[in-house]
mmCIF file of C-alpha atoms in Angstrom:
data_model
loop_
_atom_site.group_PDB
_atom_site.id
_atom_site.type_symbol
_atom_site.label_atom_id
_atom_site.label_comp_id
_atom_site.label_asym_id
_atom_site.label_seq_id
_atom_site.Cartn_x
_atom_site.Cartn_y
_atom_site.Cartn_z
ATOM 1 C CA UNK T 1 -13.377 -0.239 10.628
ATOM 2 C CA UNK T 2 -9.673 -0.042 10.650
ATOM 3 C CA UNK T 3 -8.175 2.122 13.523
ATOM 4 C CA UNK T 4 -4.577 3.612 14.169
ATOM 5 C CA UNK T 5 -3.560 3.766 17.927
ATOM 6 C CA UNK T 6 -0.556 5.474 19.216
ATOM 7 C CA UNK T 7 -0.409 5.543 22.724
ATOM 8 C CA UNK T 8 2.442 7.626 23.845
ATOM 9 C CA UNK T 9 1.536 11.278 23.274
ATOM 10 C CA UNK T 10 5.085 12.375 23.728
ATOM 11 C CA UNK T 11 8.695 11.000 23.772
ATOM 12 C CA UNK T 12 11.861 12.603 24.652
ATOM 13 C CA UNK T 13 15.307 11.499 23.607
ATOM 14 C CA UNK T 14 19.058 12.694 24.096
ATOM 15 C CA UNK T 15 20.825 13.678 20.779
ATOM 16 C CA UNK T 16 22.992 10.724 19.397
ATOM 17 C CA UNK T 17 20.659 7.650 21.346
ATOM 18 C CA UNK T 18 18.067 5.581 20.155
ATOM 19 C CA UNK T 19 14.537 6.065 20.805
ATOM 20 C CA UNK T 20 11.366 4.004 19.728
ATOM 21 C CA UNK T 21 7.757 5.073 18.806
ATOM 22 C CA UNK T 22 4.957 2.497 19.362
ATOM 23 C CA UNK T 23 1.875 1.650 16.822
ATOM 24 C CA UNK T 24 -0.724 -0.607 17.310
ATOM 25 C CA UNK T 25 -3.200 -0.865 14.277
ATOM 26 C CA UNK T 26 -6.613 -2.702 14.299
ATOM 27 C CA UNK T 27 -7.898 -4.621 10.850
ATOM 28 C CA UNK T 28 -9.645 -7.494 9.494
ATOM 29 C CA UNK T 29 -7.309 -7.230 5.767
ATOM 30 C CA UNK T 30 -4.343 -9.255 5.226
ATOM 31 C CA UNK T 31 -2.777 -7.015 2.452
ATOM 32 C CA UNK T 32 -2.525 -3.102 3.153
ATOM 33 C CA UNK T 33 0.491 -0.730 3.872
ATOM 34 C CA UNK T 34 1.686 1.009 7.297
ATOM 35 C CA UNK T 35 3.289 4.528 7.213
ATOM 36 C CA UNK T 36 5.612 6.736 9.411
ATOM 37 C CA UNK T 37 4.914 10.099 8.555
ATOM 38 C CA UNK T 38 7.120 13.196 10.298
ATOM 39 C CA UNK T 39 4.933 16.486 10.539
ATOM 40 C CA UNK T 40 8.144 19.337 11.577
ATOM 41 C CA UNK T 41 6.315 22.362 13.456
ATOM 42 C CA UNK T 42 4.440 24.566 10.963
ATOM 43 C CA UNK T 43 6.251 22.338 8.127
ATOM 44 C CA UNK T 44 4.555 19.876 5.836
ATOM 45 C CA UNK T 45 4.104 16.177 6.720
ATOM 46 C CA UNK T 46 7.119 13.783 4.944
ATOM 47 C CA UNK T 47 7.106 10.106 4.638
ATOM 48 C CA UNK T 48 9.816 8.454 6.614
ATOM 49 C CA UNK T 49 9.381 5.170 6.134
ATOM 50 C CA UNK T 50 6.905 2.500 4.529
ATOM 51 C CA UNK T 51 6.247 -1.258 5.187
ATOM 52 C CA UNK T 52 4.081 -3.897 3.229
ATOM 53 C CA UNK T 53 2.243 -6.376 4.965
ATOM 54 C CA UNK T 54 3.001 -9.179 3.076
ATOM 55 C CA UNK T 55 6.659 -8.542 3.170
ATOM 56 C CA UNK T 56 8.329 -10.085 6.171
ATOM 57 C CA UNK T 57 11.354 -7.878 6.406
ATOM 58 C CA UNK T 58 11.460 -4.800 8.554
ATOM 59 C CA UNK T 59 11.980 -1.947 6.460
ATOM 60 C CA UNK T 60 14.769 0.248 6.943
ATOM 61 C CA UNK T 61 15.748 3.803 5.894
ATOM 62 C CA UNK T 62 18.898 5.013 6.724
ATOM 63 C CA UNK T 63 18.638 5.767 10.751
ATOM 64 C CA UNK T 64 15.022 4.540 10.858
ATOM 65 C CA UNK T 65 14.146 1.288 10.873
ATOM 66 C CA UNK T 66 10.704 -1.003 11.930
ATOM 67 C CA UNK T 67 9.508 -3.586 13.830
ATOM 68 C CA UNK T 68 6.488 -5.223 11.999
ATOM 69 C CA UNK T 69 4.662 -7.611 13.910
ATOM 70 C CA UNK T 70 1.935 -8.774 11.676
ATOM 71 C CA UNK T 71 -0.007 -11.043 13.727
ATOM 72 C CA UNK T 72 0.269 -8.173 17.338
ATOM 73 C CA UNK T 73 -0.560 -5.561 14.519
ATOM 74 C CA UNK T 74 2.201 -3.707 15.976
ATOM 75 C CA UNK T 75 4.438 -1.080 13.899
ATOM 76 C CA UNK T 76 6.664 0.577 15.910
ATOM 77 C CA UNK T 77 9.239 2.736 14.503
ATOM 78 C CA UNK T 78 13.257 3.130 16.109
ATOM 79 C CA UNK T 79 15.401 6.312 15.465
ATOM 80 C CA UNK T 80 18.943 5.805 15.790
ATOM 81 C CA UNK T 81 21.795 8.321 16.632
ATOM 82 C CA UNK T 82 18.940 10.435 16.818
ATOM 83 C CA UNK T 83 19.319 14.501 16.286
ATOM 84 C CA UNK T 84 18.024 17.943 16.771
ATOM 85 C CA UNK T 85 16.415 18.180 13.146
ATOM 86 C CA UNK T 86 14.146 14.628 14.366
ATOM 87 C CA UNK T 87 11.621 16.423 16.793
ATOM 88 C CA UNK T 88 8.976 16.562 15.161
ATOM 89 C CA UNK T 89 5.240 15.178 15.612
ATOM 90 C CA UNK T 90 5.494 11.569 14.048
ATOM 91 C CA UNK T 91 2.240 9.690 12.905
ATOM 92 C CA UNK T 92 1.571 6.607 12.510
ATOM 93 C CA UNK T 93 -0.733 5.756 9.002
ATOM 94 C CA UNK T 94 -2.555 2.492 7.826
ATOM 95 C CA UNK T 95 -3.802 2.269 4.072
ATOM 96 C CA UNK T 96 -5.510 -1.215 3.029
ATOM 97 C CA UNK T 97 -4.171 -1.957 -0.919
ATOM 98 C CA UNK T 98 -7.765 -3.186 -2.022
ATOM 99 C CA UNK T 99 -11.261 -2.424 -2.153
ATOM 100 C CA UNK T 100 -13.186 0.698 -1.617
ATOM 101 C CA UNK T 101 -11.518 2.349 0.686
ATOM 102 C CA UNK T 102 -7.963 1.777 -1.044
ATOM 103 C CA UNK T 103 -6.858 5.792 -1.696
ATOM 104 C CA UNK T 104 -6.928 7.343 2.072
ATOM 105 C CA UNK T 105 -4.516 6.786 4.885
ATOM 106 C CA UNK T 106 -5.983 6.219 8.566
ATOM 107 C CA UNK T 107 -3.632 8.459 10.805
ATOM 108 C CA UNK T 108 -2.850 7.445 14.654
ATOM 109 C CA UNK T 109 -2.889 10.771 16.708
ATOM 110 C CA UNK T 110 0.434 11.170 16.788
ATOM 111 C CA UNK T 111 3.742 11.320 19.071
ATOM 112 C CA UNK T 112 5.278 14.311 19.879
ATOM 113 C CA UNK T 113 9.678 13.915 19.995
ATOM 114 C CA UNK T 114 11.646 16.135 21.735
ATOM 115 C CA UNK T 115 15.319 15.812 20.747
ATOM 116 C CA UNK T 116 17.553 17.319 24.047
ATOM 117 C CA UNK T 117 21.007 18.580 23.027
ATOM 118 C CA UNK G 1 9.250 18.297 -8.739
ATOM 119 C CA UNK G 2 8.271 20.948 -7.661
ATOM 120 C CA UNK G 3 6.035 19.265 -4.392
ATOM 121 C CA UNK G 4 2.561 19.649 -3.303
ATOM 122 C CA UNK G 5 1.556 23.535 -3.453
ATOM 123 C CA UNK G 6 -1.358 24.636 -1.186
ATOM 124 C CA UNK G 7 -3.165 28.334 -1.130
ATOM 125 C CA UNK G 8 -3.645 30.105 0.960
ATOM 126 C CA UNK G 9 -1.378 29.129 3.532
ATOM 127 C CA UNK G 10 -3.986 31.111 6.479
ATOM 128 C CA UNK G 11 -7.606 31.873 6.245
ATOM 129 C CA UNK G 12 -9.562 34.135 8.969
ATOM 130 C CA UNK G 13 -13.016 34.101 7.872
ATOM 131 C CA UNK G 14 -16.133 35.062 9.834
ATOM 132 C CA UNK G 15 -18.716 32.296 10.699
ATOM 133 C CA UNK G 16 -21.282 32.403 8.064
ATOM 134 C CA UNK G 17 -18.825 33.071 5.548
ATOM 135 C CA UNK G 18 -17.854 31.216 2.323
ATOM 136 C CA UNK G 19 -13.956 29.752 2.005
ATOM 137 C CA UNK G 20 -12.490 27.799 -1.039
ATOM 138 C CA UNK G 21 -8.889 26.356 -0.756
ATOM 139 C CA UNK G 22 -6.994 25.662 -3.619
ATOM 140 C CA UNK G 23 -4.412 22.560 -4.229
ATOM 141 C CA UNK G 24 -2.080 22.326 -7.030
ATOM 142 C CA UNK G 25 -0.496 18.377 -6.554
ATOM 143 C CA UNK G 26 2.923 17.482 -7.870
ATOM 144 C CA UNK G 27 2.833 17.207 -11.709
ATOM 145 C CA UNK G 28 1.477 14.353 -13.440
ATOM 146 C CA UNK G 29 0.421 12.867 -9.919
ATOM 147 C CA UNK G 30 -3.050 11.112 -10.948
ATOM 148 C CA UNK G 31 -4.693 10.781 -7.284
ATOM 149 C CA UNK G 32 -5.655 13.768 -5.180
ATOM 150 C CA UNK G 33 -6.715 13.947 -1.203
ATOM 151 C CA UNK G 34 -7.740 15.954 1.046
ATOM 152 C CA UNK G 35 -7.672 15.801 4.747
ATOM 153 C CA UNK G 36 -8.676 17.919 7.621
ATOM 154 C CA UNK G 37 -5.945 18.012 11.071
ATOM 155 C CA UNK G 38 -7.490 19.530 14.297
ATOM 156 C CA UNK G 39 -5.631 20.043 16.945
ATOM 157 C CA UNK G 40 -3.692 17.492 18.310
ATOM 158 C CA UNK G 41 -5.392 14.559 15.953
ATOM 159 C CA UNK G 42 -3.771 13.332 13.706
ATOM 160 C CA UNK G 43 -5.469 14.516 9.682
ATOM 161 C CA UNK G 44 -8.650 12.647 9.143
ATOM 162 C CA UNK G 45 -9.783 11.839 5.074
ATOM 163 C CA UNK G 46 -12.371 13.926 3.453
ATOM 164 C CA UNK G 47 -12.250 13.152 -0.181
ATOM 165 C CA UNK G 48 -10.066 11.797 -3.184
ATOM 166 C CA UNK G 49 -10.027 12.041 -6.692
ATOM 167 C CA UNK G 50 -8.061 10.031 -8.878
ATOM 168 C CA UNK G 51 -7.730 12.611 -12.407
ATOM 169 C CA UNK G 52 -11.100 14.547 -12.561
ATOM 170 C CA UNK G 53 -13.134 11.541 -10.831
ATOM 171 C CA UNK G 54 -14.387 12.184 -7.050
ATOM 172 C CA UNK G 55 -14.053 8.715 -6.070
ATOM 173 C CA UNK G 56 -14.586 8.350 -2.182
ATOM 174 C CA UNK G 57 -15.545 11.030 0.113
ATOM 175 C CA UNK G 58 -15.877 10.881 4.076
ATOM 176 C CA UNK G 59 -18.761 11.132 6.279
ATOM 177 C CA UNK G 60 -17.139 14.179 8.073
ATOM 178 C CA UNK G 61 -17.713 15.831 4.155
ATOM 179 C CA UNK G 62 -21.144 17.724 5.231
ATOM 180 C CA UNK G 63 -23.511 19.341 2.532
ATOM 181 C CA UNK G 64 -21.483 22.596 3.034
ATOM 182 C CA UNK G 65 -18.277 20.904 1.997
ATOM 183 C CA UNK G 66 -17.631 20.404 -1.755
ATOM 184 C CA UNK G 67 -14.518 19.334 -3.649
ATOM 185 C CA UNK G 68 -13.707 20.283 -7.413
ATOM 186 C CA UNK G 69 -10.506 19.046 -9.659
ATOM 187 C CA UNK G 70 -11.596 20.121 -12.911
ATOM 188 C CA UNK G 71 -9.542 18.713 -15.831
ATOM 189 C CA UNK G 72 -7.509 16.564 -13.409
ATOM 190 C CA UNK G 73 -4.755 19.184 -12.181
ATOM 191 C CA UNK G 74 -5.739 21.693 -9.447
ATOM 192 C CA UNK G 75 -8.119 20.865 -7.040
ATOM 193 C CA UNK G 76 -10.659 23.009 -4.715
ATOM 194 C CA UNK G 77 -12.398 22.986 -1.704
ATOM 195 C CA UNK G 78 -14.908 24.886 -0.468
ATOM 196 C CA UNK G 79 -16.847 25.224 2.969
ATOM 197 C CA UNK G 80 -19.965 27.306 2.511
ATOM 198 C CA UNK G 81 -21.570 28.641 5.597
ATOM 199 C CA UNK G 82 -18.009 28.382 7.740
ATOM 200 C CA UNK G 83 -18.634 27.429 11.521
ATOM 201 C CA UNK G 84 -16.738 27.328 14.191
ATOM 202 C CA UNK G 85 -16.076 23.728 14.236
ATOM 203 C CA UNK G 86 -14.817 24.030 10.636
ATOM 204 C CA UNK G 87 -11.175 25.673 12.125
ATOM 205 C CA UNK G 88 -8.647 23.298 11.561
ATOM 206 C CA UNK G 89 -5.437 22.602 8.916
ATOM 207 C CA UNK G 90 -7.001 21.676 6.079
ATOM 208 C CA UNK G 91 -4.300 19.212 4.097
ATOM 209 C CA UNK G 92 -3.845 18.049 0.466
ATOM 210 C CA UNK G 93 -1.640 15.228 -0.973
ATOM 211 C CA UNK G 94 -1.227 13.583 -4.185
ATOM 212 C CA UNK G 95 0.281 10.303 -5.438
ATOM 213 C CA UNK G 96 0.647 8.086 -8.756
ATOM 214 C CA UNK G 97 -0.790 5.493 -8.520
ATOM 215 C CA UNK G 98 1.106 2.713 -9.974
ATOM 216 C CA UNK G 99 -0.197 -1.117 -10.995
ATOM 217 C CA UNK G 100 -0.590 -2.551 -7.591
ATOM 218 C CA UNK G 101 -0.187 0.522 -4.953
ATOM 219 C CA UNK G 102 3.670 0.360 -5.939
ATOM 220 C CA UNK G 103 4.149 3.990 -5.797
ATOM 221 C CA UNK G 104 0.937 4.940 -4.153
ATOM 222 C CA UNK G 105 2.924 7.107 -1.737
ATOM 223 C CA UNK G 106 1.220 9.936 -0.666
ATOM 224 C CA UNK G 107 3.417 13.822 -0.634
ATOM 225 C CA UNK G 108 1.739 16.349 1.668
ATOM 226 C CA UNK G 109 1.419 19.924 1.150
ATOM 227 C CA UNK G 110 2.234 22.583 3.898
ATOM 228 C CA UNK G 111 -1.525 22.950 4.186
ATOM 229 C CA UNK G 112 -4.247 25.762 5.131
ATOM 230 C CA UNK G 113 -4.694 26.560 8.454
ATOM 231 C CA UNK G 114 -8.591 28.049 8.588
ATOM 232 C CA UNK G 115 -9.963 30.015 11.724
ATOM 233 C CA UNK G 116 -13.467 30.806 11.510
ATOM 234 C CA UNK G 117 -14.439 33.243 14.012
#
């Protein structure tokens, strides 16, 4: 069974630096998707970022950006110039492309961010 | 677009009780989901439908937990006999799913947070 692991519960970063959130995934399938989703206090879960596994390149959105390492099934996610408006719980999701379990995402349980002024 | 609507936003039922959520997805969005998020876990699948077909449901979907999207728009759940170990944010998303998982993105609603007493 696939698995999500984020291991650092919470983060804290200084307004206008750089921090990074780890991801460590566990799967047996060579084509599937990886997900940063941002979950804002009593606010609705947004996507932030996507990458997929058979592309090389580290996706990028704006100030967020990836590291994909395919073969250490690690997908950690960097904020730059971060601000106030990034805390936020962030979550780390897996969804394999194929097969029968193709529609749900397998969520990580999450990093908390605090952004300090 | 008018996002992922979810009602009611709180639910305080009494244990023994009957609930039913409902989950209207973004327009013409052909794939449904719902998940359940206790706290501090990240949300764990329960069920999809892509239009009016259940397609995959979870394990953690008990006998007292049924899903509904007639017609292929709104979707509901219901818990029947609520317990205590039933309180958690109960979460629904909905994509378009898109030859080969191109736009299979998944938007969140806000959610319904359930306390059974």
């Amino acid at each position: 069974a696939q698995t999500v692991t984020q291991s650092q519960p919470e983060m804290s970063v200084q307004e206008a630096e750089t921090v990074t959130l780890s991801c460590t995934y566990d799967t047996s399938e060579s084509d599937y998707y990886l997900f940063w989703y941002k979950q804002p206090p009593s606010r609705q879960m947004i996507l932030v970022i996507r990458q997929e596994a058979y592309k090389q390149q580290n996706a990028t959105e704006n100030r967020f950006s990836v590291n994909f390492q395919k073969a250490a099934k690690s997908f950690s996610l960097k904020i730059s110039d971060s601000q106030l408006g990034d805390a936020a719980m962030y979550f780390c999701a897996y969804r394999m492309n194929y097969g029968g379990s193709q529609g749900n995402l397998i969520f990580g349980k999450g990093t908390k961010l605090s952004v300090k002024p | 677009d008018t996002g992922v609507s979810q009602d009611p936003r709180h639910k305080i039922t009494k244990r023994g009780q009957n609930v039913t959520f409902r989950c209207d997805p973004i327009s013409e969005h052909n794939r449904l989901y719902w998940y359940r998020q206790t706290l501090g876990q990240g949300p764990e699948f329960l069920t999809y439908f892509q239009n009016e077909a259940q397609l995959e449901k979870s394990r953690l979907l008990s006998d007292r937990f049924s899903a509904e999207r007639p017609k292929g728009s709104f979707s509901t759940l219901e818990i029947q006999r609520t317990e205590q170990g039933d309180s958690a944010m109960y979460l629904c998303a909905s994509s378009l799913k898109e030859g080969r998982g191109a736009k299979n993105i998944q938007y969140f609603g806000a959610g319904t947070r359930l306390s059974v007493l």
